[in-house]
Structures are given as C-alpha cells and as structure tokens.
Amino acid sequence: MAPARRVADLVVERLRAWQVPRVFGCPGSAVTPIVDAFADAGGDPAFVPARHEETAAFMAVGHAKYTGGTGVCLANQGPGAVHLLNGLYDAKLDSKPVVALIGQETAGPLGRAHADIEIGRLFSDVCHQFVRTVQTVEQVSALLDRAIQTAVATRSPTCLVLPYEIQVAPAPPAPSPAPGGGVLAANPGLPLARVLPHDADLNAAAQVLSSGRRVALLVGQGGYGAADEIQALADRLGAGVATSLLGKPVLDERLPFHTGVIGDVGGDASAQLMAGCDTLLLIGTNDPWTGYLPPPGQARVVQIDIDGRRVGSRYPVDVPLIGDAAETLRALIDRIPDRPGRQWRETVEASVDRWRGTAVERAGQPGEPVNPRLVFQELSPRLPPDAAVAVDVGSVTYWYARHVQLPPGVSAHLCGTLGSVGCALPYAIAAKLAAPEQPVIALLGDGAMQLTGLAELITVAQHWRRWADPRFVLLVLNNRDRSGVGDHREPRAPEVVERLPDVPYAGWARLLGLHGLRVDRPELVGPAWDEALAADRPTLIEAVVDPVVPLDPPDQPFADLRGVLADADAARRVHDQVLRTHVTVDSRDLG
C-alpha cells in the first residue's frame, strides 16, 4: 500500500506547480519530512544540499539572478534560519524574488524546542513583505502560494515557517475548506502587470532629452532585456553610455561610446562622462555612488524605473517615468528626433579610447609575482560567448569592473548592493545547475575562498559529472590580503598588509578530483585560462598576485569632458577661420 500523502508532499507538489526546479538548503531535524518528500519526488523539484545555510541562501539568490525565476532555500529554525539572513538581504537589496522555507519544532523536553528563535521578529525586516507561520494544514497551499506570489510581485524575499507537526500531518483535500467556512484559494503562476508611463510624462521626458547637447545614459540592472533600445536611443541622441556595477552585463561593453562602470570601481571615462553631461537619463539603476553623478543642478535628469519607490530616492529627478525599461524606451524613441550631437559623441569616444589604453597599460605593469589586473585582462578575449560569470566582493570587483569586457550573451552577477564576501561560488553553482550546458566562471579572492569556497567546492565535486558541459572555472586571487577591499589610492607597504594563512587552493581542488592550476609567473596567465576552458572537469586557477597593487579609483570624479569639448570648439573655430581666409585669398587670386 502506498504511504499516506503528507503535508510535506503537498509542499513539494506546490513548488512543482510553480515550476521551481530546485531548492537549496541544509537538512535538519525540523525539515526532515520535506527533505524526504523531495527524495520521493525523484528530483522534480530537486533538493540541493549546501555545506552551510548562508551559501544555500546565496545559491537561491544566484538562481533568481541568472534565471529570472524564483529562488527557494530551506533551513531549520534557530541557527539555520539565522544563517540565511545574509543571502536574503542580498535578495532584498538587489530586488530578487527568493522564498525562505523554515522548519520549526514547536515542542521539546522542556515544553519548547531547543534553538528557539522568534522567526517572525528575526525576519521582519529582510522579509517585511511577507512572513507567516502555518497554523493549520488547510493553510499550507494558500500561504505557500502567497509567499511565492509576493516575492515575485515585489521582487523581494519572503518567508514561510512550517512547523514539524504540520509537515507530517495528512495532506488535506484540495481546495481546502478554511476553518470557520470559506475556501483558501491557491493559484500558481499569476502573470505580472504591464507597466508603462503616461503619454504626458513620456512627452516631457522626450522634450528634456531632445534639448540636451551633451546627453549621458546611466544603465543599471533594470535595463536587462533592453540592450537594443538603449543602443538605439543613445545613437539617436549622440549620447555616451555608462553603467552601474550591476548593469555592467546589460550592453555590449565593446561599443566605442560605452565608458564602462561608474563609481570607485570604475574608470576615468565614466567619471568624465557623468561630470560633463548636461542631460542624464537613468535607466533601472539604484546605484549608491551618487558622488560620481553630475553636481545637482548641472544636468536635467530623466529616470526610468519599474519601482516608483526608487525614482528620485538617490538623486533629484526632473521627469520620473514609472515603467518597464524596454517598453518605456521604445515609447521614448518614437518621440525623439534623430539628430545626434556628433561632436559630443566623438569627444566621449576619445575619452573611452584613452581609458581603455590606460587599462591595458596598467595590466602590463610588473607585479610581485603577478599583476592581478593582467589575470582579468587576459580573461576578456577568452570569454565564451554563452558564459555566465559570478563575481565576489573585494579587489576582484575592481579588476572585473575595469578589465573584463562582457560581450553580448554573457550574464554576470555579484552581491552588488549588500557587498557580502563569499557569494561568487554559490552563485556560480546555481548558474551551472540551472544551465549545465553553459560554461561558468567564478572570480573571487582568497578571503572569500577561505570563508565559504573551500567547503562549497565539495558541492562542485558532488555534481559536476552530471553536467553536459564540464567547464566550470574558479579563479582564486591568492594575495594573502584580508583587507584589500578599501579605497587604496597608493600601494601599501608589505608590512601593513593584513596577511591571511596561505592555503594550497589548487591542491585542494585536485584532492577533490577536480583540476587545479597554480599561476605564479605572468607568462603563465594566458595559457592557464586556455587550459582551464578546455579541461574535461571543473578547474581552479590559483593566481598568486601582488597584494600591494593600488585599486586606483578615478582620481578626479568631476574632471569632466566640458573642458575637452571647449578646447575642441576653439580649435574648430580657428580651423574654420583659417579655412575661410584661404578661400578668400584664393578667390581674389582667381578673380
């Protein structure tokens, strides 16, 4: 006789109905029935055990970022739930839908369970849109549906607490009669609304953008899926384009007018573009580095965002547009005449050329033993066109932002707003599990590797033989520097570097049956990338790099292009005057 269907089985069925392909978590006594139900479901959805609840939460966020779907993580009450918080705050601050399922034991030897923490209060900030505890078996489907619906609709994390005695109870019939009468409805997969600004607002925005002489676009992660529209509008306006750190993958970075990332992690061209423009269009960005935007009052500003709470929250805006980026941009393009300012565009492109030359020059400078910039500079031309890239927090963020050019089709994500170390490897695992046929590259420092990476490399070793494409490359910058995440404008002396213990990272990978490469000479960098991307198994590249290479934020964030443009105007006027003089003389001679 088949075992009786329990509420734990119902939870797994509802996740399947919502097309959740996998759940990340750590087994424990309070979630044993749900973990058993995943096993009985035969991998649909799959349960992916992580080595730690924090990395499980990061995997759920990574799944949401790389797939556009909803990430789900599972943990015990008490310390397990506490460990989820870092990943859930990542989801909150980067606006990604993630659902946390918490198992709870409500009875123990002393009348209450050990590790008793009030989940509602603990999660009331990070999951403020929805935190509920199931009280009856009849509530399970409806509350789980509401948790997922709310996460999707608000692009934020939510939490549902499932007591153990509820999980093991017989599953109710569907639809479930609610206590006291009525029905608790459950409807998976409700569509999102189409959001567009009003015509009057679009007209006002078009007027502002059309009247600008030096237009700049700043693109954030809200611009995903709108690359064609962004490029078309930039060409129509003769604008330069910069991105936030999270918006780096949105647009082809090889475009001649793409100045790169703004902020401390960015370069001179973006700082100059922002400070030199007289008109600014913000597209789906909530970037915190507002010190690199034009001084208030210098530029007229239009902002597009699907979330009205963010419009004008960081920077004053003249025309707010609440709407989806791609559709709003299409509506704007139809209202703007095609009269690009070539002089401004040419000035921006010259600035981009100078900055790219500077980046190559810096990457070619010697290091002891290897310049970390070189490691990233050599990756750019080798990036597979369908790759996914995961980036950690620290000096790797600077080198990635400046020295890796992302071609179209390459997705890249990082814990951009929270800035939590240890996110890259969990992200990369989630990306690979979601698309086993695509190559995945994770970029992190030795601090992140020691924090979470050494353990989660076990997860890679557990899964890789089932991947259609074994290419999974993990770059670890071994500089033994714990504090290399600050704004170091000058090289630091070796004696002031806070040293980490040295760990044989490549050797650890080989012990797990993976491939490991140690790079300690500049001439080995390019061949190491080639070997790793051609390997028949996941590869860890341990690059021994110089810890005192300066991070070099833009020295003058307000050193703008207006002076360059004024010089160009003066030179052109002199040239035109000389030309007119020669024409006059020649005419008299001919007469």
Coordinates of C-alpha atoms in Angstrom, one line a residue:
M1 CA 0.0 0.0 0.0
A2 CA 1.3 3.5 -0.9
P3 CA 2.3 5.7 2.0
A4 CA -0.2 8.3 3.1
R5 CA 0.2 11.7 1.4
R6 CA 1.5 14.2 3.9
V7 CA 1.7 18.0 4.0
A8 CA 5.4 17.7 3.3
D9 CA 4.5 16.1 0.0
L10 CA 2.0 18.9 -0.7
V11 CA 4.7 21.5 -0.2
V12 CA 6.8 19.8 -2.8
E13 CA 3.9 19.5 -5.2
R14 CA 3.1 23.2 -4.9
L15 CA 6.7 24.1 -5.6
R16 CA 6.5 21.9 -8.7
A17 CA 3.2 23.7 -9.7
W18 CA 5.1 27.0 -9.5
Q19 CA 7.8 25.5 -11.8
V20 CA 10.5 25.7 -9.1
P21 CA 13.3 23.4 -10.5
R22 CA 15.4 23.1 -7.3
V23 CA 15.6 24.1 -3.7
F24 CA 18.8 24.9 -1.9
G25 CA 19.3 24.1 1.8
C26 CA 20.7 22.1 4.6
P27 CA 19.0 19.0 6.0
G28 CA 18.0 19.1 9.7
S29 CA 15.5 17.6 12.1
A30 CA 12.9 20.3 11.6
V31 CA 12.8 19.9 7.8
T32 CA 13.3 16.1 7.5
P33 CA 9.8 15.4 6.2
I34 CA 10.3 18.0 3.4
V35 CA 13.7 16.6 2.5
D36 CA 12.2 13.1 2.4
A37 CA 9.4 14.4 0.2
F38 CA 12.0 15.8 -2.3
A39 CA 13.6 12.4 -2.4
D40 CA 10.2 10.8 -3.1
A41 CA 9.6 13.3 -5.9
G42 CA 12.5 11.9 -7.9
G43 CA 14.3 15.3 -8.4
D44 CA 11.3 17.3 -9.6
P45 CA 11.9 19.6 -7.9
A46 CA 15.4 18.7 -6.8
F47 CA 16.9 19.3 -3.4
V48 CA 20.5 20.6 -3.5
P49 CA 22.3 20.3 -0.1
A50 CA 24.8 23.1 0.6
R51 CA 27.5 23.0 3.1
H52 CA 26.1 25.9 5.0
E53 CA 22.8 27.8 5.2
E54 CA 24.4 31.1 4.2
T55 CA 25.6 29.6 0.9
A56 CA 22.3 27.9 0.3
A57 CA 20.6 31.3 0.5
F58 CA 23.2 32.7 -1.9
M59 CA 22.5 29.9 -4.3
A60 CA 18.8 30.7 -4.2
V61 CA 19.6 34.4 -4.9
G62 CA 22.0 33.3 -7.7
H63 CA 19.2 31.1 -9.2
A64 CA 16.9 34.2 -9.2
K65 CA 19.6 36.4 -10.8
Y66 CA 20.7 34.1 -13.5
T67 CA 17.4 32.6 -14.5
G68 CA 14.9 35.4 -13.7
G69 CA 12.9 32.8 -11.7
T70 CA 12.2 32.5 -8.0
G71 CA 14.9 31.1 -5.7
V72 CA 13.9 28.9 -2.8
C73 CA 16.0 28.0 0.2
L74 CA 15.3 25.6 3.1
A75 CA 16.6 25.7 6.7
N76 CA 16.0 24.6 10.2
Q77 CA 14.9 27.0 12.9
G78 CA 17.4 28.6 15.2
P79 CA 21.0 29.0 13.8
G80 CA 20.0 27.6 10.4
A81 CA 17.5 30.4 10.0
V82 CA 19.9 33.0 11.2
H83 CA 22.5 31.8 8.7
L84 CA 20.0 32.5 5.8
L85 CA 19.9 36.2 6.6
N86 CA 23.0 37.3 4.6
G87 CA 21.7 35.8 1.4
L88 CA 18.2 37.1 2.0
Y89 CA 19.5 40.6 2.5
D90 CA 21.3 40.2 -0.8
A91 CA 17.9 39.4 -2.4
K92 CA 16.2 42.3 -0.7
L93 CA 18.8 44.9 -1.7
D94 CA 19.2 43.7 -5.3
S95 CA 15.5 43.2 -5.7
K96 CA 15.3 39.5 -6.4
P97 CA 12.4 37.1 -5.6
V98 CA 13.5 34.5 -3.0
V99 CA 11.4 32.4 -0.7
A100 CA 12.8 31.0 2.6
L101 CA 11.1 27.9 4.0
I102 CA 11.9 27.4 7.7
G103 CA 11.1 24.2 9.6
Q104 CA 10.1 24.6 13.2
E105 CA 9.9 22.2 16.0
T106 CA 7.4 23.6 18.5
A107 CA 7.8 21.0 21.3
G108 CA 10.8 19.8 23.2
P109 CA 11.7 18.1 26.5
L110 CA 11.1 21.4 28.4
G111 CA 7.9 22.3 26.6
R112 CA 9.5 24.2 23.8
A113 CA 12.1 23.4 21.2
H114 CA 15.8 24.0 21.6
A115 CA 17.3 26.7 19.4
D116 CA 14.0 28.6 19.8
I117 CA 14.2 31.9 18.0
E118 CA 11.1 34.1 17.1
I119 CA 11.3 33.7 13.3
G120 CA 8.7 36.4 12.7
R121 CA 10.7 39.1 14.6
L122 CA 14.0 37.8 13.1
F123 CA 12.8 38.1 9.5
S124 CA 10.5 41.1 9.9
D125 CA 13.0 43.4 8.2
V126 CA 14.5 41.3 5.5
C127 CA 11.2 39.7 4.6
H128 CA 9.0 42.6 5.5
Q129 CA 6.6 42.0 2.6
F130 CA 5.5 38.5 3.8
V131 CA 6.4 36.5 6.9
R132 CA 3.9 33.9 8.1
T133 CA 3.7 30.7 10.2
V134 CA 1.4 28.0 9.1
Q135 CA -1.2 27.3 11.8
T136 CA -3.4 24.6 10.1
V137 CA -2.9 22.1 7.3
E138 CA -5.6 23.8 5.3
Q139 CA -3.4 27.0 5.1
V140 CA -0.4 25.4 3.6
S141 CA -1.1 25.7 -0.2
A142 CA -2.6 29.1 0.0
L143 CA 0.2 30.5 2.2
L144 CA 3.0 29.0 0.1
D145 CA 1.3 30.5 -3.0
R146 CA 1.1 33.8 -1.3
A147 CA 4.8 33.7 -0.3
I148 CA 5.9 33.0 -3.9
Q149 CA 3.4 35.5 -5.4
T150 CA 4.5 38.2 -3.1
A151 CA 8.2 37.5 -3.7
V152 CA 7.6 37.8 -7.5
A153 CA 5.3 40.8 -7.4
T154 CA 7.6 42.8 -5.0
R155 CA 10.9 41.4 -6.2
S156 CA 11.9 40.7 -2.7
P157 CA 12.5 37.8 -0.2
T158 CA 9.6 36.3 1.7
C159 CA 9.4 33.7 4.5
L160 CA 7.1 30.8 5.4
V161 CA 7.5 28.9 8.6
L162 CA 6.4 25.3 8.5
P163 CA 6.0 23.6 12.0
Y164 CA 7.1 20.0 12.1
E165 CA 3.8 18.6 13.2
I166 CA 2.1 20.3 10.2
Q167 CA 4.7 18.8 7.8
V168 CA 3.9 15.2 9.0
A169 CA 0.1 15.7 9.1
P170 CA -2.1 14.1 6.4
A171 CA -2.5 16.3 3.4
P172 CA -5.9 18.0 3.2
P173 CA -8.1 17.7 0.1
A174 CA -7.9 20.5 -2.5
P175 CA -9.4 23.0 -2.4
S176 CA -9.1 23.1 1.3
P177 CA -12.1 24.3 3.4
A178 CA -10.9 27.0 5.7
P179 CA -11.6 26.9 9.4
G180 CA -14.8 28.7 10.0
G181 CA -16.0 28.3 6.4
G182 CA -14.9 29.6 3.1
V183 CA -12.1 28.3 0.8
L184 CA -8.4 29.2 0.9
A185 CA -7.6 29.6 -2.8
A186 CA -4.3 28.7 -4.4
N187 CA -3.4 29.9 -7.9
P188 CA 0.2 29.3 -9.0
G189 CA 1.7 31.4 -11.8
L190 CA -0.3 34.6 -11.9
P191 CA 1.2 37.0 -14.6
L192 CA 2.8 40.3 -13.9
A193 CA 1.2 43.5 -15.0
R194 CA 2.4 45.6 -17.9
V195 CA 3.7 48.9 -16.6
L196 CA 4.1 52.0 -18.9
P197 CA 4.3 55.7 -18.1
H198 CA 1.6 58.1 -19.1
D199 CA 1.9 59.9 -22.5
A200 CA 2.3 63.3 -20.9
D201 CA 5.3 62.1 -18.9
L202 CA 6.8 60.4 -22.0
N203 CA 6.4 63.7 -23.9
A204 CA 8.0 65.7 -21.1
A205 CA 10.9 63.3 -21.0
A206 CA 11.4 63.3 -24.7
Q207 CA 11.5 67.2 -24.7
V208 CA 14.2 67.1 -22.0
L209 CA 16.3 64.5 -23.8
S210 CA 15.9 66.2 -27.2
S211 CA 17.0 69.6 -26.0
G212 CA 20.2 68.2 -24.4
R213 CA 23.6 68.9 -26.1
R214 CA 25.6 66.5 -24.0
V215 CA 23.5 63.6 -23.1
A216 CA 24.6 60.7 -20.9
L217 CA 22.8 57.4 -20.1
L218 CA 23.4 55.5 -16.9
V219 CA 22.2 51.9 -17.1
G220 CA 21.5 49.7 -14.1
Q221 CA 20.3 46.1 -13.8
G222 CA 16.8 47.3 -14.6
G223 CA 18.0 47.6 -18.2
Y224 CA 18.3 43.8 -18.7
G225 CA 16.5 42.9 -21.9
A226 CA 16.6 46.4 -23.3
A227 CA 20.0 46.5 -24.9
D228 CA 18.7 47.2 -28.4
E229 CA 16.5 50.0 -27.2
I230 CA 19.3 51.5 -25.1
Q231 CA 21.7 51.5 -28.1
A232 CA 19.1 52.9 -30.5
L233 CA 18.3 55.8 -28.1
A234 CA 22.0 56.5 -27.5
D235 CA 22.6 56.7 -31.2
R236 CA 19.6 58.9 -31.8
L237 CA 20.8 61.3 -29.1
G238 CA 24.6 61.0 -29.8
A239 CA 24.9 60.0 -26.1
G240 CA 27.6 58.3 -24.1
V241 CA 26.6 55.3 -22.0
A242 CA 27.9 54.3 -18.6
T243 CA 26.6 51.5 -16.3
S244 CA 26.3 50.8 -12.7
L245 CA 28.2 47.8 -11.4
L246 CA 25.1 45.7 -11.5
G247 CA 24.3 47.0 -15.0
K248 CA 27.6 46.0 -16.5
P249 CA 26.3 43.0 -18.4
V250 CA 23.3 44.8 -20.0
L251 CA 25.0 46.4 -23.0
D252 CA 28.0 45.3 -25.2
E253 CA 31.0 46.9 -23.5
R254 CA 33.0 46.9 -26.7
L255 CA 30.8 49.7 -28.1
P256 CA 33.0 52.8 -28.8
F257 CA 30.8 55.1 -26.7
H258 CA 30.5 52.7 -23.7
T259 CA 32.5 54.3 -20.9
G260 CA 32.2 51.4 -18.5
V261 CA 31.2 51.3 -14.9
I262 CA 30.9 54.4 -12.7
G263 CA 32.0 54.8 -9.1
D264 CA 35.1 53.9 -7.2
V265 CA 35.3 50.6 -9.1
G266 CA 35.0 52.4 -12.5
G267 CA 37.4 54.3 -14.7
D268 CA 38.1 57.8 -15.8
A269 CA 35.9 57.8 -18.9
S270 CA 32.7 57.2 -16.9
A271 CA 33.6 59.8 -14.3
Q272 CA 34.3 62.3 -17.1
L273 CA 31.0 61.4 -18.9
M274 CA 28.9 61.9 -15.8
A275 CA 30.5 65.2 -14.8
G276 CA 30.5 66.6 -18.3
C277 CA 26.9 65.9 -19.4
D278 CA 24.1 68.5 -19.4
T279 CA 21.3 65.8 -19.6
L280 CA 21.2 62.5 -17.9
L281 CA 18.9 59.5 -18.4
L282 CA 18.9 56.9 -15.5
I283 CA 17.6 53.5 -16.7
G284 CA 16.8 51.0 -14.0
T285 CA 19.6 52.0 -11.6
N286 CA 19.7 52.5 -7.9
D287 CA 23.4 52.9 -7.8
P288 CA 24.8 54.3 -4.5
W289 CA 27.8 56.0 -6.0
T290 CA 25.9 59.3 -6.5
G291 CA 29.1 61.3 -5.9
Y292 CA 30.1 60.4 -9.4
L293 CA 26.9 61.8 -10.9
P294 CA 26.7 65.4 -12.1
P295 CA 26.5 68.0 -9.3
P296 CA 22.8 68.7 -8.7
G297 CA 21.6 71.5 -11.0
Q298 CA 24.2 70.9 -13.7
A299 CA 22.1 68.4 -15.7
R300 CA 18.4 67.9 -16.4
V301 CA 17.5 64.3 -15.3
V302 CA 15.0 61.7 -16.5
Q303 CA 14.7 58.4 -14.6
I304 CA 13.1 55.2 -15.7
D305 CA 12.3 52.5 -13.1
I306 CA 9.5 50.0 -12.7
D307 CA 9.5 50.6 -8.9
G308 CA 8.2 54.1 -8.2
R309 CA 9.7 54.0 -4.7
R310 CA 13.2 54.3 -6.2
V311 CA 12.6 57.2 -8.5
G312 CA 14.4 60.3 -7.1
S313 CA 15.3 58.4 -4.0
R314 CA 19.1 58.9 -4.5
Y315 CA 19.3 61.8 -6.9
P316 CA 17.0 64.7 -7.9
V317 CA 14.9 64.0 -11.0
D318 CA 13.1 66.4 -13.4
V319 CA 10.9 63.8 -15.1
P320 CA 10.1 60.5 -13.5
L321 CA 8.9 57.6 -15.7
I322 CA 7.4 54.6 -13.9
G323 CA 7.6 51.6 -16.3
D324 CA 9.3 48.6 -17.8
A325 CA 12.6 49.7 -19.3
A326 CA 12.4 48.2 -22.7
E327 CA 8.8 49.3 -23.4
T328 CA 9.4 52.8 -22.0
L329 CA 12.5 53.2 -24.1
R330 CA 10.6 52.2 -27.2
A331 CA 7.9 54.7 -26.5
L332 CA 10.6 57.4 -25.9
I333 CA 12.5 56.7 -29.2
D334 CA 9.3 57.3 -31.2
R335 CA 9.1 60.8 -29.7
I336 CA 12.7 61.9 -30.2
P337 CA 14.0 63.2 -33.5
D338 CA 17.1 61.6 -34.9
R339 CA 19.6 64.5 -34.5
P340 CA 22.7 63.1 -32.7
G341 CA 25.3 65.5 -31.5
R342 CA 28.4 64.1 -33.2
Q343 CA 30.9 66.4 -31.5
W344 CA 29.8 65.2 -28.0
R345 CA 29.8 61.6 -29.2
E346 CA 33.3 61.9 -30.7
T347 CA 34.6 63.5 -27.5
V348 CA 33.1 60.6 -25.4
E349 CA 34.7 58.1 -27.8
A350 CA 38.1 59.7 -27.5
S351 CA 37.8 59.6 -23.7
V352 CA 36.9 55.9 -23.9
D353 CA 39.9 55.2 -26.1
R354 CA 42.2 56.9 -23.6
W355 CA 40.7 55.0 -20.7
R356 CA 41.0 51.6 -22.4
G357 CA 44.6 52.4 -23.3
T358 CA 45.2 53.2 -19.6
A359 CA 43.7 49.9 -18.5
V360 CA 45.9 47.9 -20.9
E361 CA 48.9 49.8 -19.7
R362 CA 48.2 49.2 -16.1
A363 CA 47.6 45.5 -16.7
G364 CA 51.0 45.3 -18.4
Q365 CA 52.9 46.7 -15.4
P366 CA 55.0 44.2 -13.4
G367 CA 53.7 42.6 -10.2
E368 CA 55.3 40.6 -7.5
P369 CA 54.8 37.9 -8.7
V370 CA 51.8 38.6 -10.9
N371 CA 49.8 41.8 -11.5
P372 CA 46.2 40.9 -10.7
R373 CA 45.0 43.3 -13.4
L374 CA 46.7 41.1 -16.0
V375 CA 44.7 38.0 -14.9
F376 CA 41.4 39.8 -15.7
Q377 CA 42.8 41.5 -18.9
E378 CA 43.7 38.0 -20.3
L379 CA 40.3 36.6 -19.5
S380 CA 38.4 39.1 -21.7
P381 CA 39.3 37.8 -25.1
R382 CA 38.8 34.2 -23.9
L383 CA 35.3 34.6 -22.5
P384 CA 33.0 32.1 -24.2
P385 CA 30.1 33.9 -25.8
D386 CA 27.5 32.0 -23.8
A387 CA 29.3 32.0 -20.4
A388 CA 27.9 33.0 -17.0
V389 CA 30.2 34.9 -14.7
A390 CA 30.0 35.2 -10.9
V391 CA 32.0 37.9 -9.1
D392 CA 32.8 38.1 -5.4
V393 CA 33.5 41.2 -3.2
G394 CA 36.9 42.7 -2.7
S395 CA 39.7 43.7 -5.1
V396 CA 38.3 41.3 -7.6
T397 CA 35.4 43.6 -8.1
Y398 CA 37.7 46.4 -9.2
W399 CA 39.6 44.3 -11.6
Y400 CA 36.4 42.8 -13.0
A401 CA 34.7 46.2 -13.5
R402 CA 37.7 47.7 -15.3
H403 CA 39.5 44.9 -17.1
V404 CA 36.8 42.4 -18.2
Q405 CA 34.7 43.4 -21.2
L406 CA 31.5 41.5 -21.4
P407 CA 30.2 40.7 -24.9
P408 CA 26.5 40.2 -25.6
G409 CA 25.2 36.9 -24.3
V410 CA 27.4 36.7 -21.2
S411 CA 25.5 37.1 -18.0
A412 CA 27.3 38.3 -14.9
H413 CA 26.2 38.9 -11.3
L414 CA 27.6 39.8 -7.9
C415 CA 26.3 40.8 -4.5
G416 CA 26.4 44.4 -5.7
T417 CA 24.4 46.3 -3.1
L418 CA 24.9 44.3 0.1
G419 CA 28.6 43.7 -0.7
S420 CA 28.9 40.4 1.1
V421 CA 32.1 38.4 0.7
G422 CA 31.6 34.7 -0.2
C423 CA 28.8 35.0 -2.8
A424 CA 30.6 34.1 -6.0
L425 CA 31.0 30.3 -5.7
P426 CA 27.4 29.8 -4.5
Y427 CA 26.2 32.0 -7.4
A428 CA 28.3 30.0 -9.9
I429 CA 26.9 26.7 -8.6
A430 CA 23.3 27.9 -9.0
A431 CA 24.1 29.2 -12.5
K432 CA 25.6 25.9 -13.6
L433 CA 22.8 23.8 -12.1
A434 CA 20.3 26.0 -14.0
A435 CA 22.1 25.6 -17.3
P436 CA 24.6 22.6 -17.2
E437 CA 25.4 23.2 -20.9
Q438 CA 26.9 26.6 -20.4
P439 CA 30.4 27.4 -19.2
V440 CA 30.6 29.2 -15.8
I441 CA 33.4 31.3 -14.4
A442 CA 33.7 32.4 -10.8
L443 CA 36.0 35.2 -9.8
L444 CA 37.0 35.5 -6.1
G445 CA 39.8 36.3 -3.7
D446 CA 41.4 34.1 -1.1
G447 CA 39.4 35.7 1.7
A448 CA 36.2 34.6 0.1
M449 CA 37.6 31.2 -0.7
Q450 CA 38.6 30.6 2.9
L451 CA 35.2 31.9 4.1
T452 CA 32.9 29.7 2.1
G453 CA 34.7 28.5 -1.0
L454 CA 36.7 25.6 0.4
A455 CA 33.6 23.9 1.7
E456 CA 31.4 24.6 -1.3
L457 CA 34.0 23.3 -3.7
I458 CA 32.8 19.9 -2.3
T459 CA 29.4 20.7 -3.8
V460 CA 31.0 21.2 -7.2
A461 CA 32.8 17.9 -6.8
Q462 CA 29.5 16.3 -5.9
H463 CA 27.6 17.5 -9.0
W464 CA 30.0 18.1 -11.9
R465 CA 29.9 14.6 -13.5
R466 CA 26.2 15.2 -14.4
W467 CA 26.9 18.4 -16.3
A468 CA 26.6 18.4 -20.0
D469 CA 29.5 20.9 -20.3
P470 CA 32.2 20.3 -17.6
R471 CA 33.6 23.9 -18.0
F472 CA 33.4 25.4 -14.6
V473 CA 36.4 27.7 -13.9
L474 CA 37.1 29.1 -10.4
L475 CA 39.7 31.9 -10.2
V476 CA 41.2 32.5 -6.8
L477 CA 43.4 35.5 -6.4
N478 CA 45.9 34.4 -3.8
N479 CA 47.4 37.6 -2.3
R480 CA 47.0 36.6 1.4
D481 CA 45.5 40.1 1.9
R482 CA 42.5 40.2 4.2
S483 CA 41.9 44.0 3.8
G484 CA 42.2 44.6 0.1
V485 CA 38.7 46.0 -0.3
G486 CA 39.2 49.6 0.6
D487 CA 39.9 52.7 -1.4
H488 CA 43.7 52.3 -1.6
R489 CA 44.9 55.1 -4.0
E490 CA 48.5 54.3 -3.3
P491 CA 50.4 51.0 -3.0
R492 CA 50.6 49.8 0.6
A493 CA 53.9 48.6 2.0
P494 CA 54.0 44.8 2.5
E495 CA 54.3 45.2 6.3
V496 CA 50.9 46.8 6.5
V497 CA 49.1 44.1 4.6
E498 CA 46.9 42.0 6.9
R499 CA 48.0 38.5 6.0
L500 CA 45.8 35.5 5.5
P501 CA 47.2 32.0 6.0
D502 CA 48.5 30.5 2.8
V503 CA 46.3 27.7 1.5
P504 CA 47.1 25.3 -1.4
Y505 CA 43.9 26.1 -3.3
A506 CA 44.9 24.3 -6.5
G507 CA 46.0 21.3 -4.4
W508 CA 42.6 21.2 -2.6
A509 CA 40.8 21.1 -5.9
R510 CA 43.0 18.2 -7.1
L511 CA 42.3 16.3 -3.9
L512 CA 38.5 16.6 -4.7
G513 CA 39.1 15.1 -8.2
L514 CA 39.0 18.5 -9.9
H515 CA 41.7 20.2 -12.0
G516 CA 44.0 22.7 -10.2
L517 CA 46.5 25.2 -11.7
R518 CA 48.9 27.4 -9.8
V519 CA 50.0 30.6 -11.7
D520 CA 52.9 32.5 -10.2
R521 CA 54.5 34.0 -13.4
P522 CA 53.0 36.5 -15.8
E523 CA 53.7 34.3 -18.9
L524 CA 51.5 31.5 -17.4
V525 CA 48.3 33.6 -17.1
G526 CA 47.0 33.3 -20.7
P527 CA 47.9 29.6 -21.0
A528 CA 46.2 28.8 -17.7
W529 CA 42.9 30.4 -18.9
D530 CA 43.2 28.3 -22.1
E531 CA 43.8 25.1 -20.3
A532 CA 41.0 25.7 -17.8
L533 CA 38.5 26.5 -20.5
A534 CA 39.5 23.3 -22.4
A535 CA 39.6 21.0 -19.4
D536 CA 37.3 17.9 -19.0
R537 CA 36.4 18.8 -15.5
P538 CA 36.0 21.9 -13.3
T539 CA 39.2 23.8 -12.8
L540 CA 40.6 26.0 -10.1
I541 CA 43.1 28.6 -11.1
E542 CA 45.2 29.8 -8.2
A543 CA 46.8 33.1 -9.3
V544 CA 49.5 34.3 -6.9
V545 CA 49.2 38.0 -7.2
D546 CA 50.7 41.2 -5.8
P547 CA 48.8 42.4 -2.7
V548 CA 50.0 46.0 -3.0
V549 CA 48.8 46.9 -6.5
P550 CA 46.7 50.0 -5.9
L551 CA 43.0 49.9 -6.6
D552 CA 43.2 53.4 -8.3
P553 CA 39.7 54.8 -8.2
P554 CA 39.2 57.7 -10.6
D555 CA 41.4 60.5 -9.2
Q556 CA 39.0 63.3 -10.2
P557 CA 35.4 62.2 -10.4
F558 CA 34.4 65.7 -11.6
A559 CA 37.2 66.1 -14.1
D560 CA 34.7 66.3 -16.9
L561 CA 34.7 66.5 -20.7
R562 CA 33.4 70.0 -21.0
G563 CA 36.9 71.5 -21.0
V564 CA 37.9 69.0 -23.7
L565 CA 34.8 69.9 -25.6
A566 CA 35.5 73.7 -25.2
D567 CA 39.0 73.1 -26.5
A568 CA 37.7 71.2 -29.4
D569 CA 35.2 74.1 -30.1
A570 CA 38.0 76.6 -30.0
A571 CA 40.2 74.5 -32.3
R572 CA 37.4 74.1 -34.7
R573 CA 36.7 77.8 -34.8
V574 CA 40.3 78.6 -35.5
H575 CA 40.4 75.9 -38.2
D576 CA 37.2 77.3 -39.8
Q577 CA 38.6 80.9 -39.7
V578 CA 41.9 79.8 -41.4
L579 CA 39.9 77.9 -44.0
R580 CA 37.7 80.9 -44.7
T581 CA 40.8 83.1 -45.0
H582 CA 42.4 80.8 -47.5
V583 CA 39.2 80.6 -49.5
T584 CA 39.0 84.4 -49.7
V585 CA 42.6 84.8 -50.8
D586 CA 42.2 82.1 -53.4
S587 CA 39.1 83.7 -54.7
R588 CA 40.8 87.0 -55.2
D589 CA 43.7 85.4 -57.0
L590 CA 41.3 83.6 -59.3
G591 CA 39.4 86.8 -60.0

